[in-house]
Amino acid sequence: MARKLLLAHIDVPGINTFEVYRQKGGYRAVEKALKTMSPEDVVEEVKKSGLRGRGGAGFPTGMKWGFLAKPEGVPRYLVCNGDESEPGTFKDRYLMTHIPHALVEGMIVSSYALGANTSYIYIRGEMMPQIRIVEKAIAEAKAAGFIGKNILGTGYDLEIHVQPGGGAYICGEETALLESLEGERGNPRIKPPFPAVAGLYGCPTVVNNVESIAATVPIVNDGGEEYAKIGIERSTGTKLISASGNLVRPGVYEIEMGLPMEEFIYSEEYCGGIANGKRLKAVVAGGSSVPILPTHLALKTAKGEPRLMTYESLADGGFVTGTAMGSGGFIAFDEDQCIVRNTLNYTRFYHHESCGQCSPCREGTGWMEKVLHKIEYGHGDMSDIDLLWDIQQKIDGNTICPLGDASAWPVASAIRHFRDEFEWHILHPEEAQTRNYGLVMEGVES
Amino acid sequence: MLSVKENKIVDFSTPLLEKFAEVVARYPKGRQKSALLPILHLVQAEYGWLSVDAMDKVAAYLDIRPIEVYEVATFYTMFFLQPKGKYVLEVCRTGPCCLVGAERIMQHMEDKLGVKEGEVTADGLFSWRGVECLAACGYAPVLQIGPEYTFYENLTEEKVDQLIDELKQKAQTK
Ligand SMILES: Cc1cc2nc3c(=O)[nH]c(=O)nc-3n(C[C@H](O)[C@H](O)[C@H](O)COP(=O)(O)O)c2cc1C
Ligand code: SF4
Ligand code: FES
């Protein structure tokens, strides 16, 4: 059995309550950090742990914390990113629903490390039930003396508040999130300045994902070195994977970094294989934004090595034959799925969610959607494939925030790996309305 | 589109104003605008949608200009700027849900309720619409119903029928 750090006690009845969570050793990390460690010590342990941001970008958490500016007399903020809107990702919701105190405990430890006295947990507005759960957990921790003034007699003060979003994927982008938290539209800010220097209310701010913050609890309890022993290379510790699509057992799994993708998909411990006895066609391994891979490249790298669930192995081959860990949103496609239709759906999503500030993203996503719609509904021309390629290339890297890139990559990878299927749609417009292309990888019957 | 339809003068109740004050207390002095989204959620939960008049009153409460409220209310998809059905059924229409039948569920919703996406049924009880990934892709297809955003997972046509019938009954007994 793989080691579990975040979900170790997930099956304990009542683990969502303070009492049971505490009985299972909860809030030890707060006691240890506040009573026996300086804030710098905590930052040091997080650095040693090798923890990388679990929100999508994989930036080393300790290093990010190290960048936080500390001007005299200016408050600093920790803001937790619980916007979780990347299609295919539902681990933060799971964590907040079932073991909310893991997040609250992580918030206390992390706020202490950063010297923040007021911290916010931004949760997407649709998660009203989770907002209530986390608010209750905060109230329980406060009643027990772990939040508030002079926590555990150490002189450290902390308040934690929950902020609801309003339904906008873009607010997961950290500067859009800060705008939203200030009561504005979620328009990403131009960087620099980075939030570490000028974030919430213009003050130094760290934004971290729910899972990253929860991971600081085992790191403080067991030490950064222990945490770093799990995993491979620069992918340390455990990762929550949200598994969806055509799997026998979709759901949230905590894996040790380094698990072979094949084992994750097919073993009984995890997803149990492809549903309804079908075959696997493609995988999106890290949320809708990362490149889609056909089965042969998903299970093995282009070098023929097993594809492992680590930042490095998933990225092996770059975007030509590889993909990215992203948010850990793992989406499996069976042989009946249509890649063109799926790409159209993703592109529609990005078009809908573009904040509209930059023209390549605002116009490009809409244009790609139109072209894909045309192909999907039997009116495409062969030149449309090149047009799509051209548009995505002009978006990628030319926008204020990475949503533009995120809209380009799924289109680029779909064309790169499934060009035949696009061509088949165009050459057989009528047939494409009644059946799917299936698994065929090579050779277009014209 | 902002709507002045049914633009009753809303006077926020004392309990609602108390909730507003609780929210405003979460932010530093002078940063009360941060309370805008939470307050709009409270107002929508109370009245079902956001009329121009309600938004103007929120602006006055937060000491900001009305346009600042409209700007925000029009940006975020959760805020309704027109009256909706008593129950708004929001079905996820994003990629992962579509792999396991979300499109079929939306079609069924339209057939069963007899109204197109965004419209209100004649009895005023229901609206439905497609929304983007609800972070529940492993339990797809899914739908949610505000203002508490109750969740319904692993939907089938039968489950949708059952849910709609239950809601109809619930509305009658109230
Ligand atoms: C369009 C877009 C959406 C994002 N959505 C999320 C999200 O829902 N949750 C999240 O934690 N990070 C999201 N991110 C990444 C954040 O900008 C940021 O990198 C992250 O919250 C930092 O936390 P971490 O270092 O702990 O991962 C998103 C980024 C972009 C560009
Ligand atoms: S890339 Fe798109 S979402 Fe990001 S700032 Fe530009 S328009 Fe907005
Ligand atoms: S795609 Fe429907 S909940 Fe994520």
XYZ file of C-alpha atoms and ligand atoms in Angstrom:
663
model
C 0.000 0.000 0.000
C 1.191 3.455 -0.853
C 1.841 5.932 1.932
C -0.880 8.436 2.543
C -0.123 11.776 4.143
C -3.186 13.897 3.414
C -5.859 11.237 3.281
C -4.432 8.816 5.892
C -7.489 9.161 8.123
C -10.067 9.854 5.447
C -12.097 6.758 6.354
C -12.267 7.502 10.083
C -15.894 8.320 10.955
C -16.237 11.933 12.082
C -12.795 13.003 10.785
C -14.487 16.174 9.513
C -14.979 17.260 13.141
C -12.356 18.921 15.279
C -12.640 16.327 18.020
C -11.916 13.284 15.890
C -9.300 15.069 13.803
C -7.527 16.072 17.026
C -7.716 12.522 18.430
C -5.999 11.322 15.277
C -3.080 13.639 15.963
C -4.476 16.757 14.345
C -3.091 20.202 15.251
C 0.191 18.676 16.425
C 1.857 20.586 13.611
C 0.497 23.862 15.011
C 1.799 23.012 18.488
C 5.180 21.976 17.128
C 5.606 24.976 14.816
C 4.396 27.706 17.164
C 6.052 26.358 20.306
C 9.320 24.896 19.086
C 10.110 26.486 15.725
C 10.704 29.983 14.416
C 8.830 31.044 11.273
C 12.151 30.731 9.403
C 12.509 27.142 10.639
C 9.135 26.285 9.129
C 10.089 27.877 5.807
C 13.337 25.884 5.923
C 11.480 22.583 6.404
C 9.164 23.369 3.499
C 12.218 24.129 1.349
C 13.840 20.830 2.363
C 10.643 18.950 1.582
C 10.876 19.861 -2.091
C 7.103 20.491 -2.090
C 5.990 21.995 -5.379
C 2.784 23.969 -5.803
C -0.171 21.661 -6.330
C -2.333 24.275 -8.077
C -0.918 23.650 -11.520
C 2.365 25.428 -12.081
C 4.468 23.239 -9.776
C 6.568 26.103 -8.460
C 8.595 25.141 -5.355
C 6.570 26.295 -2.353
C 9.524 26.990 -0.052
C 11.173 29.132 -2.693
C 7.958 31.087 -3.240
C 7.742 31.683 0.504
C 11.370 32.821 0.487
C 10.524 35.572 -2.031
C 7.933 37.175 0.246
C 8.907 40.790 0.876
C 8.952 41.821 4.544
C 8.878 45.610 4.760
C 8.517 46.986 8.314
C 5.032 47.808 9.473
C 3.263 46.410 6.384
C 0.911 43.459 6.843
C 1.578 40.269 4.878
C -1.121 37.952 3.657
C -1.562 34.287 2.935
C -4.362 33.591 0.487
C -5.405 30.016 -0.160
C -6.550 29.245 -3.675
C -9.646 27.072 -3.445
C -11.103 28.213 -6.748
C -10.646 24.754 -8.283
C -12.164 25.244 -11.725
C -9.704 23.528 -14.059
C -11.794 20.923 -15.890
C -10.919 17.490 -14.574
C -9.844 18.697 -11.133
C -11.847 17.991 -7.989
C -9.304 17.072 -5.321
C -9.528 20.328 -3.331
C -13.273 19.979 -3.077
C -12.750 16.418 -1.830
C -10.209 17.479 0.765
C -12.342 20.368 2.014
C -15.457 18.214 2.166
C -14.004 15.269 4.023
C -11.050 16.534 6.010
C -11.409 20.307 6.280
C -9.190 20.539 9.349
C -6.207 19.430 7.257
C -6.589 22.686 5.335
C -7.247 24.783 8.442
C -4.244 23.311 10.264
C -2.094 23.929 7.184
C -3.343 27.515 7.033
C -2.256 28.157 10.626
C 1.202 26.657 10.150
C 1.723 28.429 6.815
C 0.424 31.790 8.064
C 2.814 31.525 11.014
C 5.730 30.757 8.696
C 4.923 33.810 6.553
C 4.151 36.159 9.426
C 0.582 36.703 8.297
C -1.979 37.695 10.929
C -4.982 37.671 8.605
C -5.406 34.960 5.996
C -8.099 34.256 3.462
C -9.335 31.042 1.900
C -10.899 31.879 -1.470
C -13.344 29.112 -2.406
C -15.318 29.115 -5.635
C -18.872 30.278 -4.965
C -20.494 27.125 -6.293
C -18.898 25.248 -3.418
C -21.311 26.742 -0.909
C -21.474 23.456 1.055
C -17.671 23.380 1.285
C -17.605 27.041 2.298
C -19.867 26.178 5.212
C -17.769 23.134 6.122
C -14.520 25.092 6.143
C -16.113 27.973 8.076
C -17.285 25.491 10.674
C -13.817 23.948 10.904
C -12.318 27.402 11.421
C -14.837 28.145 14.175
C -14.033 24.840 15.890
C -10.291 25.457 15.716
C -10.848 28.943 17.074
C -12.956 27.676 19.957
C -10.121 25.281 20.806
C -7.600 28.126 20.891
C -5.728 27.325 17.657
C -6.906 30.508 15.927
C -7.384 33.975 17.386
C -5.319 36.098 19.721
C -2.190 34.768 21.395
C -2.507 31.230 20.063
C -1.376 28.595 22.613
C 0.105 31.420 24.658
C 2.821 32.017 22.054
C 1.886 35.624 21.344
C 1.005 34.797 17.722
C -2.348 36.198 16.484
C -4.216 34.887 13.466
C -7.653 35.261 11.914
C -8.734 33.131 8.936
C -11.679 34.114 6.725
C -13.406 32.335 3.881
C -14.201 34.287 0.713
C -16.648 32.993 -1.915
C -15.965 33.434 -5.622
C -18.656 34.258 -8.142
C -18.285 31.627 -10.850
C -15.301 32.431 -13.065
C -12.493 30.009 -13.957
C -10.089 32.900 -14.408
C -10.246 33.690 -10.688
C -8.056 30.620 -10.143
C -5.223 32.623 -11.686
C -3.597 34.121 -8.634
C -3.698 37.807 -9.514
C -7.281 37.539 -10.826
C -8.086 35.862 -7.532
C -6.635 38.822 -5.626
C -8.649 41.246 -7.754
C -11.757 39.201 -7.010
C -10.962 39.179 -3.302
C -10.755 42.972 -3.459
C -14.289 43.075 -4.877
C -13.322 43.583 -8.522
C -13.830 41.740 -11.792
C -11.386 38.864 -12.118
C -8.966 40.482 -14.534
C -5.432 39.132 -14.111
C -2.804 41.739 -13.290
C 0.256 42.399 -15.370
C 3.352 41.026 -13.597
C 5.652 42.291 -12.239
C 5.009 43.315 -9.569
C 4.490 39.784 -8.288
C 2.143 39.146 -5.363
C 5.169 38.414 -3.162
C 5.902 42.151 -3.372
C 2.502 43.722 -4.064
C -0.433 41.345 -3.739
C -3.615 41.692 -1.731
C -4.298 45.398 -0.979
C -0.854 46.111 -2.414
C 0.808 44.166 0.421
C 3.223 41.217 0.158
C 1.118 38.104 -0.403
C 1.561 34.399 -0.953
C -1.110 32.535 -2.900
C -1.065 28.754 -2.486
C -3.325 25.943 -3.530
C -5.453 24.059 -0.969
C -3.430 20.863 -1.380
C -0.075 22.677 -1.096
C -1.190 24.239 2.176
C -2.496 20.952 3.570
C 0.831 19.308 2.687
C 2.678 21.600 5.103
C 1.119 19.672 8.001
C 2.969 16.358 7.419
C 6.054 18.378 6.462
C 6.105 20.115 9.854
C 5.185 16.930 11.731
C 7.726 14.613 10.147
C 10.281 17.093 8.851
C 11.017 18.165 5.303
C 13.617 15.450 4.782
C 11.155 12.683 5.569
C 8.679 14.152 3.077
C 11.371 14.395 0.415
C 12.157 10.676 0.786
C 8.884 9.911 -0.956
C 8.925 10.301 -4.725
C 11.544 10.635 -7.425
C 13.917 13.443 -8.357
C 12.296 16.835 -7.927
C 8.843 15.297 -7.531
C 8.643 14.674 -3.825
C 5.885 13.580 -1.513
C 2.384 12.518 -2.367
C -0.076 14.022 -4.836
C -3.831 14.014 -4.986
C -5.019 12.882 -8.388
C -8.583 13.574 -9.529
C -9.485 10.763 -11.905
C -12.447 11.180 -14.266
C -13.731 10.059 -17.618
C -14.170 6.478 -18.747
C -12.677 4.677 -15.757
C -14.041 1.813 -13.699
C -13.424 3.752 -10.486
C -13.092 7.483 -11.009
C -12.412 9.533 -7.883
C -9.682 11.184 -5.838
C -6.549 9.151 -5.102
C -3.483 10.044 -3.090
C -0.491 8.592 -4.884
C 3.204 8.557 -4.084
C 4.972 10.546 -6.767
C 6.549 8.115 -9.198
C 3.631 5.738 -9.617
C 3.609 4.381 -13.189
C 0.629 5.728 -15.105
C -0.224 2.248 -16.306
C -0.570 1.058 -12.728
C -2.683 4.070 -11.835
C -5.120 3.361 -14.643
C -5.332 -0.409 -14.526
C -4.558 -1.612 -10.999
C -7.300 -2.489 -8.562
C -5.779 -0.154 -5.954
C -6.556 2.819 -8.176
C -8.862 3.289 -11.161
C -9.419 -0.394 -11.986
C -9.109 0.002 -15.753
C -11.298 1.418 -18.478
C -15.054 1.233 -17.925
C -17.342 -1.136 -19.835
C -14.477 -3.275 -21.073
C -13.417 -0.640 -23.565
C -9.920 0.268 -24.632
C -8.081 3.450 -23.713
C -7.755 6.000 -26.498
C -6.215 9.046 -24.866
C -5.282 10.644 -21.568
C -5.269 14.203 -20.294
C -3.006 13.860 -17.283
C -3.122 17.238 -15.571
C -6.390 19.090 -16.157
C -7.900 20.270 -19.451
C -5.081 22.738 -20.131
C -2.264 20.230 -20.536
C -1.569 18.435 -23.833
C -3.678 15.366 -24.539
C -1.700 12.180 -25.230
C -2.698 9.088 -27.199
C -2.432 5.843 -25.224
C 0.975 4.806 -26.501
C 2.538 8.093 -25.398
C 0.559 8.208 -22.177
C 1.760 4.843 -20.923
C 5.318 5.120 -22.258
C 7.558 8.026 -23.106
C 8.854 8.397 -26.648
C 12.049 6.737 -25.389
C 9.982 3.697 -24.486
C 10.320 4.129 -20.742
C 7.286 3.712 -18.504
C 5.527 7.055 -17.999
C 5.587 7.847 -14.293
C 3.345 10.235 -12.431
C 6.057 12.804 -11.670
C 6.557 16.338 -12.941
C 9.634 15.204 -14.899
C 8.334 12.015 -16.459
C 5.012 13.540 -17.523
C 6.919 16.385 -19.149
C 9.399 14.025 -20.834
C 9.456 14.800 -24.535
C 8.251 18.364 -24.003
C 4.965 19.207 -25.638
C 5.876 17.164 -28.715
C 5.550 13.756 -27.074
C 4.945 14.660 -23.437
C 2.531 16.631 -21.302
C 2.486 18.115 -17.775
C 1.439 17.275 -14.230
C -0.701 20.415 -14.049
C -3.299 20.209 -11.310
C -3.395 16.402 -11.314
C -6.733 16.325 -13.141
C -6.506 12.929 -14.819
C -9.052 12.393 -17.608
C -9.297 9.048 -19.421
C -10.901 8.723 -22.862
C -12.181 5.391 -24.137
C -12.228 4.289 -27.767
C -15.706 5.749 -28.364
C -14.710 9.327 -27.611
C -14.380 11.909 -30.344
C -11.246 14.034 -30.101
C -12.651 16.789 -32.318
C -15.779 17.101 -30.202
C -13.742 17.129 -27.012
C -11.378 19.782 -28.373
C -14.376 21.857 -29.395
C -15.786 21.547 -25.875
C -12.513 22.619 -24.236
C -12.130 25.534 -26.627
C -15.692 26.660 -25.981
C -14.819 26.546 -22.290
C -11.722 28.750 -22.672
C -13.589 31.165 -24.909
C -16.355 31.407 -22.331
C -13.853 31.906 -19.500
C -11.487 34.366 -21.184
C -11.611 37.594 -19.201
C -11.288 39.511 -22.465
C -8.345 41.741 -21.576
C -5.966 40.557 -24.311
C -7.026 40.243 -27.914
C -5.106 37.030 -28.773
C -6.996 35.208 -26.030
C -10.365 36.930 -26.369
C -10.524 36.714 -30.176
C -8.368 33.648 -30.687
C -10.390 31.357 -28.428
C -13.613 32.429 -30.146
C -12.107 31.941 -33.579
C -10.797 28.479 -32.730
C -14.206 27.573 -31.342
C -15.873 28.578 -34.603
C -13.441 26.607 -36.735
C -13.742 23.531 -34.533
C -17.507 23.816 -34.604
C -17.368 23.900 -38.363
C -15.246 20.749 -38.512
C -17.286 18.877 -35.913
C -20.562 19.623 -37.659
C -19.394 18.542 -41.080
C -18.495 21.818 -42.784
C -14.741 21.803 -42.387
C -12.069 22.250 -45.028
C -8.610 20.733 -44.948
C -7.124 24.219 -44.621
C -9.021 24.647 -41.331
C -6.555 22.358 -39.587
C -3.665 24.601 -40.533
C -5.726 27.625 -39.604
C -6.325 26.185 -36.130
C -2.630 25.473 -35.791
C -1.822 29.008 -36.789
C -4.295 30.595 -34.358
C -3.167 28.549 -31.366
C 0.441 29.437 -32.141
C -0.402 33.112 -32.147
C -2.110 32.892 -28.754
C 0.552 30.819 -27.024
C 2.916 33.057 -25.082
C 1.312 36.309 -26.197
C -1.089 37.037 -23.370
C -1.145 38.590 -19.909
C -1.945 35.365 -18.099
C -1.536 31.661 -18.881
C -5.215 31.138 -19.765
C -4.246 32.004 -23.316
C -1.600 29.252 -23.357
C -4.030 26.908 -21.663
C -6.461 27.383 -24.527
C -3.767 26.812 -27.152
C -2.190 23.612 -25.819
C -5.230 21.321 -26.034
C -5.782 22.383 -29.651
C -2.122 22.006 -30.594
C -1.814 18.578 -28.995
C -5.071 17.310 -30.463
C -3.895 18.236 -33.950
C -0.403 16.918 -33.316
C -1.535 13.487 -32.130
C -4.935 13.085 -33.776
C -4.587 14.890 -37.079
C -5.981 11.844 -38.888
C -9.183 12.151 -36.944
C -9.590 15.809 -37.886
C -8.956 14.896 -41.528
C -11.463 12.051 -41.351
C -14.094 14.484 -40.062
C -13.428 16.780 -42.973
C -13.319 14.048 -45.618
C -16.354 12.174 -44.298
C -18.643 14.892 -43.001
C -21.782 12.779 -43.081
C -20.302 9.668 -41.556
C -18.770 11.809 -38.819
C -22.271 12.851 -37.750
C -23.325 9.280 -37.088
C -20.281 7.490 -35.763
C -16.983 8.139 -34.085
C -13.550 7.659 -35.531
C -12.564 5.119 -32.920
C -9.016 4.087 -32.218
C -7.522 4.148 -35.693
C -4.226 5.951 -35.516
C -2.749 5.781 -38.960
C -3.907 6.008 -42.516
C -6.990 7.902 -43.558
C -9.347 6.049 -45.830
C -10.134 8.726 -48.334
C -28.158 42.582 -19.412
C -29.246 44.516 -16.371
C -32.923 44.367 -15.679
C -35.216 46.915 -14.160
C -38.111 44.510 -14.524
C -40.090 43.987 -11.317
C -37.865 46.579 -9.866
C -39.375 46.623 -6.423
C -37.737 48.817 -3.886
C -35.838 46.430 -1.695
C -35.185 47.337 1.846
C -32.695 44.950 3.289
C -33.992 43.307 6.425
C -32.229 43.750 9.744
C -30.970 40.134 9.827
C -29.576 40.585 6.310
C -27.891 43.851 7.291
C -26.370 42.075 10.269
C -24.910 39.482 7.924
C -23.500 42.264 5.735
C -21.795 43.797 8.756
C -20.292 40.439 9.709
C -18.782 40.153 6.241
C -17.400 43.694 6.162
C -15.609 43.051 9.476
C -13.368 40.466 7.737
C -11.344 43.064 5.871
C -9.044 45.897 6.875
C -10.534 49.368 7.334
C -11.322 51.064 4.047
C -11.348 47.734 2.192
C -15.074 47.136 2.546
C -15.348 46.662 -1.214
C -13.927 43.178 -0.618
C -17.348 42.360 0.828
C -19.011 42.870 -2.548
C -19.125 39.275 -3.779
C -20.203 37.762 -0.454
C -22.909 40.427 -0.113
C -24.196 39.874 -3.643
C -24.471 36.173 -2.828
C -26.476 37.012 0.300
C -28.777 39.323 -1.651
C -29.332 36.777 -4.406
C -30.056 34.044 -1.863
C -32.708 36.317 -0.360
C -34.390 37.643 -3.519
C -33.514 35.001 -6.139
C -31.782 37.481 -8.465
C -30.087 40.885 -8.512
C -32.253 43.788 -9.629
C -30.703 47.142 -10.410
C -32.376 48.527 -7.343
C -30.902 45.857 -5.110
C -27.467 46.507 -6.592
C -27.805 50.244 -6.060
C -28.614 49.626 -2.431
C -25.563 47.406 -2.094
C -23.468 50.197 -3.605
C -24.850 52.668 -1.094
C -24.192 50.237 1.748
C -20.566 49.709 0.720
C -20.058 53.371 -0.137
C -19.012 52.600 -3.721
C -20.492 53.720 -7.049
C -23.351 51.672 -8.535
C -21.285 51.009 -11.675
C -18.725 49.186 -9.531
C -21.440 46.769 -8.479
C -22.799 46.286 -12.022
C -19.268 45.671 -13.290
C -18.822 42.821 -10.866
C -22.344 41.397 -11.103
C -22.051 41.163 -14.899
C -18.621 39.514 -14.807
C -19.410 36.523 -12.627
C -21.653 33.780 -13.948
C -23.323 32.952 -10.646
C -25.214 36.227 -10.436
C -28.633 36.364 -12.063
C -29.543 39.717 -13.544
C -33.019 38.554 -14.564
C -35.647 36.712 -12.569
C -35.223 32.931 -12.814
C -37.282 29.919 -11.900
C -37.582 29.121 -8.212
C -35.210 26.233 -8.820
C -32.340 26.780 -11.215
C -30.937 23.438 -12.301
C -27.359 23.914 -13.393
C -25.881 21.004 -15.310
C -22.158 20.765 -15.932
C -21.478 20.853 -19.668
C -17.674 20.705 -19.668
C -15.455 18.050 -21.300
C -15.007 15.432 -18.557
C -18.754 15.360 -17.813
C -19.484 15.005 -21.533
C -17.389 11.822 -21.652
C -20.053 10.131 -19.557
C -23.269 11.617 -20.881
C -23.730 15.252 -19.792
C -25.061 16.250 -23.207
C -27.748 13.589 -22.953
C -28.751 14.919 -19.536
C -29.058 18.472 -20.868
C -31.185 17.303 -23.762
C -33.372 15.419 -21.327
C -33.683 18.491 -19.136
C -34.928 20.493 -22.082
C -37.440 17.776 -23.057
C -38.677 17.190 -19.532
C -39.084 20.840 -18.565
C -40.197 21.912 -22.013
C -38.125 25.093 -21.945
C -34.876 26.049 -23.586
C -31.727 26.769 -21.645
C -32.141 29.970 -19.601
C -35.946 30.157 -19.914
C -38.414 29.802 -17.066
C -41.215 27.200 -17.010
C -44.767 28.561 -17.155
C -45.390 27.742 -13.488
C -42.329 29.792 -12.580
C -40.731 26.837 -10.834
C -37.822 25.853 -13.023
C -34.984 27.174 -15.114
C -32.031 25.159 -16.284
C -28.708 25.953 -17.854
C -25.353 24.450 -18.666
C -22.474 25.610 -16.479
C -18.748 24.954 -16.581
C -16.827 22.272 -14.693
C -18.116 22.096 -11.135
C -15.086 20.300 -9.716
C -16.978 17.048 -9.435
C -15.894 15.357 -12.669
C -15.378 11.996 -10.964
C -19.078 11.831 -10.108
C -20.299 12.944 -13.499
C -22.773 13.857 -14.850
C -23.616 16.390 -12.139
C -25.962 19.249 -11.459
C -26.350 21.798 -8.695
C -29.216 23.881 -7.355
C -28.695 27.218 -5.611
C -28.794 29.105 -3.367
C -27.280 26.399 -1.159
C -25.758 24.685 -4.203
C -26.968 21.241 -3.333
C -25.281 18.636 -5.490
C -26.683 15.754 -7.492
C -24.161 13.265 -8.840
C -23.939 10.347 -11.283
C -27.088 11.601 -12.993
C -29.305 9.464 -15.172
C -32.490 10.479 -16.961
C -34.488 8.695 -14.240
C -32.715 10.561 -11.465
C -33.432 13.872 -13.190
C -37.139 12.987 -13.488
C -37.258 12.002 -9.850
C -35.550 15.199 -8.758
C -37.889 17.403 -10.769
C -40.935 15.601 -9.369
C -39.625 15.978 -5.831
C -39.039 19.677 -6.306
C -42.542 20.126 -7.707
C -43.984 18.440 -4.655
C -41.812 20.461 -2.339
C -43.015 23.670 -3.981
C -46.651 22.596 -3.541
C -46.376 21.784 0.135
C -44.787 25.149 0.873
C -6.459 30.294 -15.771
C -5.823 29.775 -14.525
C -6.578 29.094 -13.588
C -6.009 28.624 -12.413
N -6.796 27.971 -11.523
C -6.263 27.562 -10.365
C -7.088 26.942 -9.374
O -8.292 26.757 -9.563
N -6.519 26.557 -8.212
C -5.195 26.758 -7.970
O -4.715 26.427 -6.895
N -4.388 27.348 -8.876
C -4.901 27.748 -10.061
N -4.084 28.381 -10.955
C -2.667 28.603 -10.603
C -2.513 29.854 -9.742
O -2.320 30.971 -10.580
C -1.308 29.760 -8.808
O -0.201 29.375 -9.545
C -1.496 28.783 -7.675
O -2.650 29.034 -6.946
C -0.319 28.868 -6.743
O -0.427 27.900 -5.733
P 0.599 26.714 -5.612
O 1.966 27.292 -5.802
O 0.379 26.171 -4.273
O 0.262 25.754 -6.699
C -4.635 28.838 -12.168
C -3.873 29.504 -13.110
C -4.453 29.962 -14.278
C -3.599 30.677 -15.268
S -4.908 35.582 -21.382
Fe -7.139 35.625 -21.544
S -7.843 35.320 -19.452
Fe -5.674 35.886 -19.309
S -5.677 38.108 -19.037
Fe -5.580 37.747 -21.250
S -7.725 37.753 -21.945
Fe -7.732 37.515 -19.731
S -16.464 18.538 -16.075
Fe -18.344 18.422 -15.039
S -17.751 18.608 -12.980
Fe -15.879 18.779 -14.030
